[in-house]
Coordinates of C-alpha atoms and ligand atoms in Angstrom, one line a residue:
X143 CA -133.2 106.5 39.7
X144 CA -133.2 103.2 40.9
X145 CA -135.3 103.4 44.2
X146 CA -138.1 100.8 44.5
X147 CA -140.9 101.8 41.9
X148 CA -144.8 100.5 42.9
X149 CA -144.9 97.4 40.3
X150 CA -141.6 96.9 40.5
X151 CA -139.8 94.6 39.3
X152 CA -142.2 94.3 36.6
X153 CA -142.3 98.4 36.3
X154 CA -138.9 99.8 36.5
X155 CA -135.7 101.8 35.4
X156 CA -133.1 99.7 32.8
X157 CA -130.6 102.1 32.3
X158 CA -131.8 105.3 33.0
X159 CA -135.2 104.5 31.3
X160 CA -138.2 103.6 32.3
X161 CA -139.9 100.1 30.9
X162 CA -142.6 97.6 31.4
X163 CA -141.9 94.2 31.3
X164 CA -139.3 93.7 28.2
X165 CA -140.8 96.9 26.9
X166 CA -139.5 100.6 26.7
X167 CA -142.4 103.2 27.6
X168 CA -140.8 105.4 25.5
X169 CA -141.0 103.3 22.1
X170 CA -144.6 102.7 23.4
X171 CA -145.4 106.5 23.6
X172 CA -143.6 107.2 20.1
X173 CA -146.2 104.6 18.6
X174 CA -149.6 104.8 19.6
X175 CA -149.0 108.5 21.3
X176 CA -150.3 109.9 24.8
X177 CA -151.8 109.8 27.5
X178 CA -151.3 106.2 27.4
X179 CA -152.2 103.2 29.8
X180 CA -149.7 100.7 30.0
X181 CA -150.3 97.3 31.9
X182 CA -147.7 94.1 32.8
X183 CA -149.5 90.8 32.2
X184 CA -146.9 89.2 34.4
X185 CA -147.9 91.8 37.3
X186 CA -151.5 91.1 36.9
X187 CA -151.0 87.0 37.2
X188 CA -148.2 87.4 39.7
X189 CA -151.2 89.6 42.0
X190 CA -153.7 86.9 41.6
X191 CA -150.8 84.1 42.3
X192 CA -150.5 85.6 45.6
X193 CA -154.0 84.9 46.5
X194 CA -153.9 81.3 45.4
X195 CA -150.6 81.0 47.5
X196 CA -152.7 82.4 50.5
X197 CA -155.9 79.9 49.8
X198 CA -153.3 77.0 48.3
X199 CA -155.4 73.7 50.0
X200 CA -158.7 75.4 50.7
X201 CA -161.6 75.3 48.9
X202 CA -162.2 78.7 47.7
X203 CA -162.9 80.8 44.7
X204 CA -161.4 83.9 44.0
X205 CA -163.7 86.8 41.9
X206 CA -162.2 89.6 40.6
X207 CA -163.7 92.5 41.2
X208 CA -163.9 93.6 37.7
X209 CA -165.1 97.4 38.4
X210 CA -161.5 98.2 38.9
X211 CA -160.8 97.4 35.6
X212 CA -163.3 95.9 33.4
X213 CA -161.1 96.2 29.6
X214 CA -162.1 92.7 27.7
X215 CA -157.9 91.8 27.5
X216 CA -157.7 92.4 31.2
X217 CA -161.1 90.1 32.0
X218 CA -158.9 87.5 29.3
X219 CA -156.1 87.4 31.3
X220 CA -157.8 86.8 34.7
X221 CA -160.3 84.3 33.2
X222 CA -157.1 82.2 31.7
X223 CA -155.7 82.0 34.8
X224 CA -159.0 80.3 36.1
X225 CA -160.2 83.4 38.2
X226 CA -163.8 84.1 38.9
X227 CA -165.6 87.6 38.7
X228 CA -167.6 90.1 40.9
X229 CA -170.2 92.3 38.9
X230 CA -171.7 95.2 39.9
X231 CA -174.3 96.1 37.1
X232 CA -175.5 93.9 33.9
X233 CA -173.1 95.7 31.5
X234 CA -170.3 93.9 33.6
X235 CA -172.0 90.8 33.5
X236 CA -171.9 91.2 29.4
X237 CA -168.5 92.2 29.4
X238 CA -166.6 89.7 31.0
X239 CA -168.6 86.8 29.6
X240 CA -167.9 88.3 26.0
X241 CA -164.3 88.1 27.8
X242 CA -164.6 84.6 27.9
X243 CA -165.8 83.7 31.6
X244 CA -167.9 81.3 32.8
X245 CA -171.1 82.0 34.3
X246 CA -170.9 79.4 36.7
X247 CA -167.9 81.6 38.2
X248 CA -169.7 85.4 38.8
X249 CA -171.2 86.8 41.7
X250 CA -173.5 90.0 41.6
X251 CA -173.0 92.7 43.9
X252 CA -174.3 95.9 44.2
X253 CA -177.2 98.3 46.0
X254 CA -179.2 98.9 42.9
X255 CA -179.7 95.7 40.8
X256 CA -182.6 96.1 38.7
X257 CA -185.1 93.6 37.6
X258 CA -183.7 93.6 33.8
X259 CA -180.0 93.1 35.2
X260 CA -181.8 90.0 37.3
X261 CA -182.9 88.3 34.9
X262 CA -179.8 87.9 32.6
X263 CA -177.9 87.0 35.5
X264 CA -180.8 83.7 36.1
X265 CA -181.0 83.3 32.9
X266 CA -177.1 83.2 32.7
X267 CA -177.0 81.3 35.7
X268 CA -174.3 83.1 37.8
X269 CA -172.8 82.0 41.0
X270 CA -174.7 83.9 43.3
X271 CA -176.9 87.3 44.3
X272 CA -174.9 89.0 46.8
X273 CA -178.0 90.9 47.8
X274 CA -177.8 94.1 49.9
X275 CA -181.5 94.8 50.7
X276 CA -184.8 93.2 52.1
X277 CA -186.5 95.1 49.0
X278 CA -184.4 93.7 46.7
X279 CA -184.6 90.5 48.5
X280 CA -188.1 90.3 47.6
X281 CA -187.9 91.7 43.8
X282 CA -186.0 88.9 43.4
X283 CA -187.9 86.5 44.9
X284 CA -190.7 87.6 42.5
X285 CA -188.2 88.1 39.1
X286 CA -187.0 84.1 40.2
X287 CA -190.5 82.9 40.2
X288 CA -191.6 84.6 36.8
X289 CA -188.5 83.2 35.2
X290 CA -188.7 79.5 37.1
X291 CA -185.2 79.7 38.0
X292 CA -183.9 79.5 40.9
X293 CA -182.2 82.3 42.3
X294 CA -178.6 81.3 44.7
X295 CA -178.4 84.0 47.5
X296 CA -175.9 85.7 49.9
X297 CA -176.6 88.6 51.9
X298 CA -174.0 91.6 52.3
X299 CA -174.1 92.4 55.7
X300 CA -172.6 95.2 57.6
X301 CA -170.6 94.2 60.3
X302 CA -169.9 97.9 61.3
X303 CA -166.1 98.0 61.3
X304 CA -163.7 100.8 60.5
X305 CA -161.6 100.0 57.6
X306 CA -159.0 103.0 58.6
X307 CA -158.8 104.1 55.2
X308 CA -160.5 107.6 53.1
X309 CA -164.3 108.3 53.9
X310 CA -165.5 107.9 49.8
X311 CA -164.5 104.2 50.1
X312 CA -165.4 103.1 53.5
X313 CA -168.2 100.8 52.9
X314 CA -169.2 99.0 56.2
X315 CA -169.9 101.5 58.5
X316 CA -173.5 102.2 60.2
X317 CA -175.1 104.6 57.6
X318 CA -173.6 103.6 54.9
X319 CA -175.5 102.2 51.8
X320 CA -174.2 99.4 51.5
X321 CA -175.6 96.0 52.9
X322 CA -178.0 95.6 55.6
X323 CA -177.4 96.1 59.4
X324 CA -175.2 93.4 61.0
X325 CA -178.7 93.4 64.3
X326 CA -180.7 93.2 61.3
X327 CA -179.4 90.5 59.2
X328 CA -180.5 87.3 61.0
X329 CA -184.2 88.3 60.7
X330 CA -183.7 88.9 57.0
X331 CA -182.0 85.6 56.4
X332 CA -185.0 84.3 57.7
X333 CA -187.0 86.3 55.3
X334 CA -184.7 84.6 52.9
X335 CA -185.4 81.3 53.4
X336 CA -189.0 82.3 53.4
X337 CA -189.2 83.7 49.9
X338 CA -190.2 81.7 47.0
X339 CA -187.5 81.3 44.5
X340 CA -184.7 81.9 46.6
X341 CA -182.1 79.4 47.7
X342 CA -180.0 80.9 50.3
X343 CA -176.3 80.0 49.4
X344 CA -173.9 82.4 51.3
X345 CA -173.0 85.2 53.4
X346 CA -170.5 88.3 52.7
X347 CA -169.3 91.5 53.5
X348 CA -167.1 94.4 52.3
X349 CA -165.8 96.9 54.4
X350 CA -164.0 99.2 51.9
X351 CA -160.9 99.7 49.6
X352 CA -157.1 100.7 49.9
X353 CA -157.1 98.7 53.3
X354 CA -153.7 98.7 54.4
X355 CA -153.8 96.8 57.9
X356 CA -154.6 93.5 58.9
X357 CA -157.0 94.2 62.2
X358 CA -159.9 95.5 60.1
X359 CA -159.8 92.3 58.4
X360 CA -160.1 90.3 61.3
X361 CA -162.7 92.1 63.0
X362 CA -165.2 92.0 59.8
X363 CA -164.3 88.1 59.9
X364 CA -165.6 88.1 63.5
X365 CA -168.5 89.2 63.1
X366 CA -169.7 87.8 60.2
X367 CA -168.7 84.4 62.0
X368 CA -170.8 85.6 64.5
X369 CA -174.0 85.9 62.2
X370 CA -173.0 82.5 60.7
X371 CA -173.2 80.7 64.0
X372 CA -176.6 82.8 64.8
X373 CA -178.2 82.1 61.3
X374 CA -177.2 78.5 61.4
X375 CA -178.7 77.8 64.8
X376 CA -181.9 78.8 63.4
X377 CA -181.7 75.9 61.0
X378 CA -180.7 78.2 57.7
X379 CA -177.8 76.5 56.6
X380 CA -174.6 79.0 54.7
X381 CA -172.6 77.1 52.4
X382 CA -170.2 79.7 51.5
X383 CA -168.1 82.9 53.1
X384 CA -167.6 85.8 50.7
X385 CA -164.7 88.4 52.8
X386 CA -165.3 91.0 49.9
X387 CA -162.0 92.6 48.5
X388 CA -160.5 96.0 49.5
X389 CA -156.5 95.2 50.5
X390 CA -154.5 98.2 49.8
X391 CA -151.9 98.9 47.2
X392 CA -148.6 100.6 47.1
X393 CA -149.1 104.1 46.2
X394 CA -146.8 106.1 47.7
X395 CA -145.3 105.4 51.3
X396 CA -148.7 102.6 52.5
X397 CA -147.0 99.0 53.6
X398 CA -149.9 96.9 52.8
X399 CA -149.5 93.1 53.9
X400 CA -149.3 91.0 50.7
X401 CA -152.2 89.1 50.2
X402 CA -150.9 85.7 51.1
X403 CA -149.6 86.6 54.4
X404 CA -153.1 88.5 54.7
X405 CA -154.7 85.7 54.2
X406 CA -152.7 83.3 56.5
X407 CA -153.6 85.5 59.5
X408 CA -157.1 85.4 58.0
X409 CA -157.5 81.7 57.5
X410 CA -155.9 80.8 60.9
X411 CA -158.1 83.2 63.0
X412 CA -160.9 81.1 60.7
X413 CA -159.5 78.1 61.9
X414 CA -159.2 78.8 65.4
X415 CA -163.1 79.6 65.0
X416 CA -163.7 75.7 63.4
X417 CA -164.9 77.3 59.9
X418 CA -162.0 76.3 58.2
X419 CA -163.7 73.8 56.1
X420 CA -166.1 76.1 54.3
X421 CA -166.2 77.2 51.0
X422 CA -164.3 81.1 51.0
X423 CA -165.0 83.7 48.5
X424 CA -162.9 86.9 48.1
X425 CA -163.5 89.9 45.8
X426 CA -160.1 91.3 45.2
X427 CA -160.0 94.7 43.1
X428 CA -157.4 97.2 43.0
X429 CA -154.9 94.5 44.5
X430 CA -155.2 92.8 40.9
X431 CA -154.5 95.1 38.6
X432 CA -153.4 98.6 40.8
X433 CA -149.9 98.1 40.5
X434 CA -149.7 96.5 36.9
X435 CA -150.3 100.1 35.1
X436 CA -149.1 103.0 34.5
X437 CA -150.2 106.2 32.9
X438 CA -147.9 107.4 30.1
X439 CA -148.6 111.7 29.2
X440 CA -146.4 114.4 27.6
X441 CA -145.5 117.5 29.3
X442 CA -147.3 120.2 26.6
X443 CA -146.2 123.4 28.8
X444 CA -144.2 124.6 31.7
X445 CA -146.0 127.7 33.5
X446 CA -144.3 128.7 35.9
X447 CA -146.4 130.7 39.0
X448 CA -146.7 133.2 41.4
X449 CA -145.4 131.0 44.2
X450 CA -146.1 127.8 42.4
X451 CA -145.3 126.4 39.1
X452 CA -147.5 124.1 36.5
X453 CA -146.1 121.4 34.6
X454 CA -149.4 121.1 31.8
X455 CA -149.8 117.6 30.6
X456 CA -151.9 115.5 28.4
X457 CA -153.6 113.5 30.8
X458 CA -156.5 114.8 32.6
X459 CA -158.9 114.4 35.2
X460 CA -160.9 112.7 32.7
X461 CA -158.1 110.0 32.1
X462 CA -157.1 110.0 35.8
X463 CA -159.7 110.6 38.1
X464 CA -158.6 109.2 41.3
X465 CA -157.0 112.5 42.6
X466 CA -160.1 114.7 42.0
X467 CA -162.2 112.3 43.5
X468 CA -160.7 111.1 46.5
X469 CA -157.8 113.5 46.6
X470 CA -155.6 110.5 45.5
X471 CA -151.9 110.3 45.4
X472 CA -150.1 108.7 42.4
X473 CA -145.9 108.7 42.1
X474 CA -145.0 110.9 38.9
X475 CA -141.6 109.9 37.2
X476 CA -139.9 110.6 34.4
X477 CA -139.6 108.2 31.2
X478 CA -136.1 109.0 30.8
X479 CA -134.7 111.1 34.0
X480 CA -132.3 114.0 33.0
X481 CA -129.8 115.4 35.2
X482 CA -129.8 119.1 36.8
X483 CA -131.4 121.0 39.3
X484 CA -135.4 119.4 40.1
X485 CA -138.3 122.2 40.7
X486 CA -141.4 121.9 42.4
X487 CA -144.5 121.4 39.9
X488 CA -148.2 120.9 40.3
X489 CA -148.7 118.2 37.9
X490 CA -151.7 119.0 35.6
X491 CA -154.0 118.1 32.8
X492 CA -156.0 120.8 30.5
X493 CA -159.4 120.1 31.6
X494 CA -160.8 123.5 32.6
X495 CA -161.5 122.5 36.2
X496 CA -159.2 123.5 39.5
X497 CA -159.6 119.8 40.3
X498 CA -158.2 118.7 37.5
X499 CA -154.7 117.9 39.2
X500 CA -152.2 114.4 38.8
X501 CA -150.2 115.9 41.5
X502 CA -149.2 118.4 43.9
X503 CA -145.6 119.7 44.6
X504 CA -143.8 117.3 43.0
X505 CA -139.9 117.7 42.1
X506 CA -139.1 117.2 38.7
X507 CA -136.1 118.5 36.5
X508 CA -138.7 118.6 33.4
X509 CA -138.8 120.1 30.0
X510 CA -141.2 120.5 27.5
X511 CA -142.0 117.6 25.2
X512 CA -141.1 115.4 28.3
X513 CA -143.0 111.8 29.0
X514 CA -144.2 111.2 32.4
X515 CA -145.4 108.1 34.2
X516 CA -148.0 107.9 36.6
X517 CA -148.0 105.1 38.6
X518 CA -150.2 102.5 40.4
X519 CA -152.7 103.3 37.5
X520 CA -153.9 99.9 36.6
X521 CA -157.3 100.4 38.9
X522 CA -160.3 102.6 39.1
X523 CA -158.5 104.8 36.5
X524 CA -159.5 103.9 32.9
X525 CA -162.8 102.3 34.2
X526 CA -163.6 105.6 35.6
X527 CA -162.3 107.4 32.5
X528 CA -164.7 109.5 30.9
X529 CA -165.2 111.9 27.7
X530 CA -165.3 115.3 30.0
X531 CA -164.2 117.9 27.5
X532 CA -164.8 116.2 24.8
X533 CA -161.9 114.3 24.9
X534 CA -161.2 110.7 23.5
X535 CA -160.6 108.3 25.8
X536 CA -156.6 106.6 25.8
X537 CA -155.4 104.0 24.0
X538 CA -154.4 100.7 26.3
X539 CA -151.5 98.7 26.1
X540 CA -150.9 95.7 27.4
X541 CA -147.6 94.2 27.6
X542 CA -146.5 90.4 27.7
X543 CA -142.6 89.8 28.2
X544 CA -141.3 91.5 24.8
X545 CA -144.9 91.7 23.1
X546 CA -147.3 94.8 23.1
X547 CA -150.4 94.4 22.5
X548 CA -153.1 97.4 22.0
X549 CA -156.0 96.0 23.4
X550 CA -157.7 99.3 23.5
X551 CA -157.8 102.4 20.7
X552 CA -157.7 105.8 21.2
X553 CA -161.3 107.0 21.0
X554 CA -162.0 109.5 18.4
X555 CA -164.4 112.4 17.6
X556 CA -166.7 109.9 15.6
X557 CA -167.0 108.0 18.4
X558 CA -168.0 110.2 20.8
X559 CA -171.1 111.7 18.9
X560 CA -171.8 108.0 17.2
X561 CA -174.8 108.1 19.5
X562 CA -176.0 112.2 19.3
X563 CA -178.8 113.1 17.3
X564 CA -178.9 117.0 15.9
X565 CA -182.2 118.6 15.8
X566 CA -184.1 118.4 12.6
Ligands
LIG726 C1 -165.4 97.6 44.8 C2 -165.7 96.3 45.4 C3 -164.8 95.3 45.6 C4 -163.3 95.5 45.2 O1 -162.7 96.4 46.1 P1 -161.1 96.7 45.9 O2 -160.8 97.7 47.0 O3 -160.9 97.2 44.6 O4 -160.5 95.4 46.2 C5 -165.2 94.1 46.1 N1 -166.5 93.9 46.4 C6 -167.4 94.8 46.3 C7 -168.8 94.5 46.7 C8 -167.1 96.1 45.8 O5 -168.0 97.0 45.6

């Protein structure tokens, strides 16, 4: 059991068992129980090191796109290390400053910003708006004059490029909802610079998630270079150039480029265009934190089937929901391997839903009462986790070196219903 694991070498096999770190995953289970999430400090910082490798010498700030996983330890760790955020509602906004961030290093995305969510990010005094709308463009114009602060703009345009990767997270394509038209964005920027309130600060884009090739890259880059060089001509000047986030993980088989040779192809094409010298953002996700957890559940029953076999386990859809939603591949492997003859197994959890699945036909020489790991689970896992079927949401782990820390309980019953009411 020693092929290359995703996370590896800070997720791997010592011995014919499986640890994190300095940590055994099966200790871990016997403690605090399952499903589990289980994440490697060093795999987070060692992520984010790659992009300051690729942006080593330039002036640029990188903002964690926090959606992917927004747990308080996990903001810590990123904020520590001097990274900036990406919000995408005012909850997030909350969160990661009661994680400890600055505002001065958080941009606000998103399609549906409300005028509440606006103004505790002025009066906060975030980064910037990345603002995806001329409606919202104009709320905001109006929320910044009522509250006399100034608000710092970029517009999210759409520079209408395939980012060859699933439909669900494709994001800058004509007719998606996301940012406005690449043929209408120069007239908005005028708009921009029109509005009262507004100061317009930046520019940016996002094409989608779980890229896994450079080209779409360098296309977006293109053509939101091209809109730079239109908007400037007509005297609006852009101080800064967000590229948005979405580089791929390892999940199964993908051979995404790591993010500092990414970024070298990125920042020479850049060069070759003369913008070298301007201030770059990036809003890196799943790259973060996708590959730094795993997913620790016991095998509660074996069924086999008319032409297929279960393997039940205890984490569910509600835990996991990448594979119902998007179909979603994640390696299963065993804690502690055992020898014999492997079967093939749909891997899944008790919610009463078909789509309820970890994994399809997968071999594993399981019994019952056996842990499991599913991989690549540090992003879009727990912060998609939900109570579906009234169950608790997992306990998190994270570990550092030899240290475990729970930075997360198990949620129980009580607080589930803390907010119900019965009737009278
Ligand atoms: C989700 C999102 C990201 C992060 O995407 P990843 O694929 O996780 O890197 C960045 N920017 C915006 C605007 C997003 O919505």
């Amino acid at each position: 059991m020693s092929a290359q694991l995703p996370g590896a070498p800070h997720v791997q096999y010592r011995s014919e068992e499986l640890f994190v770190e300095e940590v055994r995953l099966a200790d871990l289970a016997r403690e605090h129980g399952t499903p589990l999430f289980v994440y490697s400090r060093a795999a987070m910082l060692s992520a984010l090191a790659a992009y300051q490798r690729g942006f080593a010498g330039r002036k640029a700030k990188i903002c964690y796109a926090m959606k992917a996983n927004s747990s308080l330890a996990v903001l810590q760790v990123f904020a520590r290390a001097g990274c900036g955020f990406d919000v995408v509602s005012g909850g997030e906004l909350e969160r990661v400053l009661a994680a400890g961030a600055r505002a001065g290093d958080i941009i606000f995305s998103g399609v549906g910003k409300t005028r509440r969510e606006m103004r505790w990010a002025l009066k906060a005094g975030i980064h910037c708006f990345n603002v995806e709308s001329e409606q919202e463009l104009e709320v905001l114009s109006e929320v910044a004059t009522e509250t006399g602060i100034e608000a710092p703009v970029s517009l999210r345009v759409n520079p209408d490029v395939n980012p060859l990767t699933h439909p669900y997270i494709s994001t800058g394509l004509k007719g998606s909802k996301f940012g406005i038209a690449h043929k209408e964005a120069l007239r908005v920027y005028r708009r921009a610079a029109s509005l009262p309130g507004l100061r317009v600060l930046g520019i940016d884009c996002h094409i989608g998630s779980q890229i896994t090739q450079v080209s779409p890259y360098l296309d977006a880059m293109d053509r939101v270079l091209d809109l730079v060089t239109a908007i400037e001509a007509a005297g609006i000047p852009i101080a800064h150039i967000d590229f948005g986030g979405g580089l791929g993980i390892v999940y199964h088989v993908e051979q995404p480029p790591p993010a500092d040779v990414l970024w070298q192809r990125l920042l020479a094409r850049l060069d070759a265009r003369g913008f070298g010298d301007r201030q770059l953002l990036i809003e890196p996700g799943r790259s973060l934190v996708g590959n730094a957890g795993v997913c620790v559940t016991e095998i509660l029953y074996l069924k086999p089937g008319e032409g297929k076999n279960f393997c039940i386990v205890d984490a569910a859809m509600n835990d996991l929901p990448r594979p119902a939603m998007y179909e979603a591949f994640h390696q299963i492997v065993p804690l502690q391997p055992r020898g014999g003859k492997p079967a093939s197994y749909d891997v899944v959890g008790p919610v009463c839903e078909s789509g309820d699945w970890l994994g399809r036909d997968r071999k594993l020489t399981a019994q019952r009462g056996d842990l499991l790991a599913v991989l690549s689970a540090g992003a879009y896992c727990m912060s998609m986790a939900s109570n579906y079927n009234t169950r608790g949401r997992p306990t998190e782990v994270l570990v550092d070196g030899s240290t475990a820390h729970v930075i997360r309980e198990r949620e129980d019953i009580a607080d589930q219903m803390r907010k119900e009411k019965l009737l009278p």
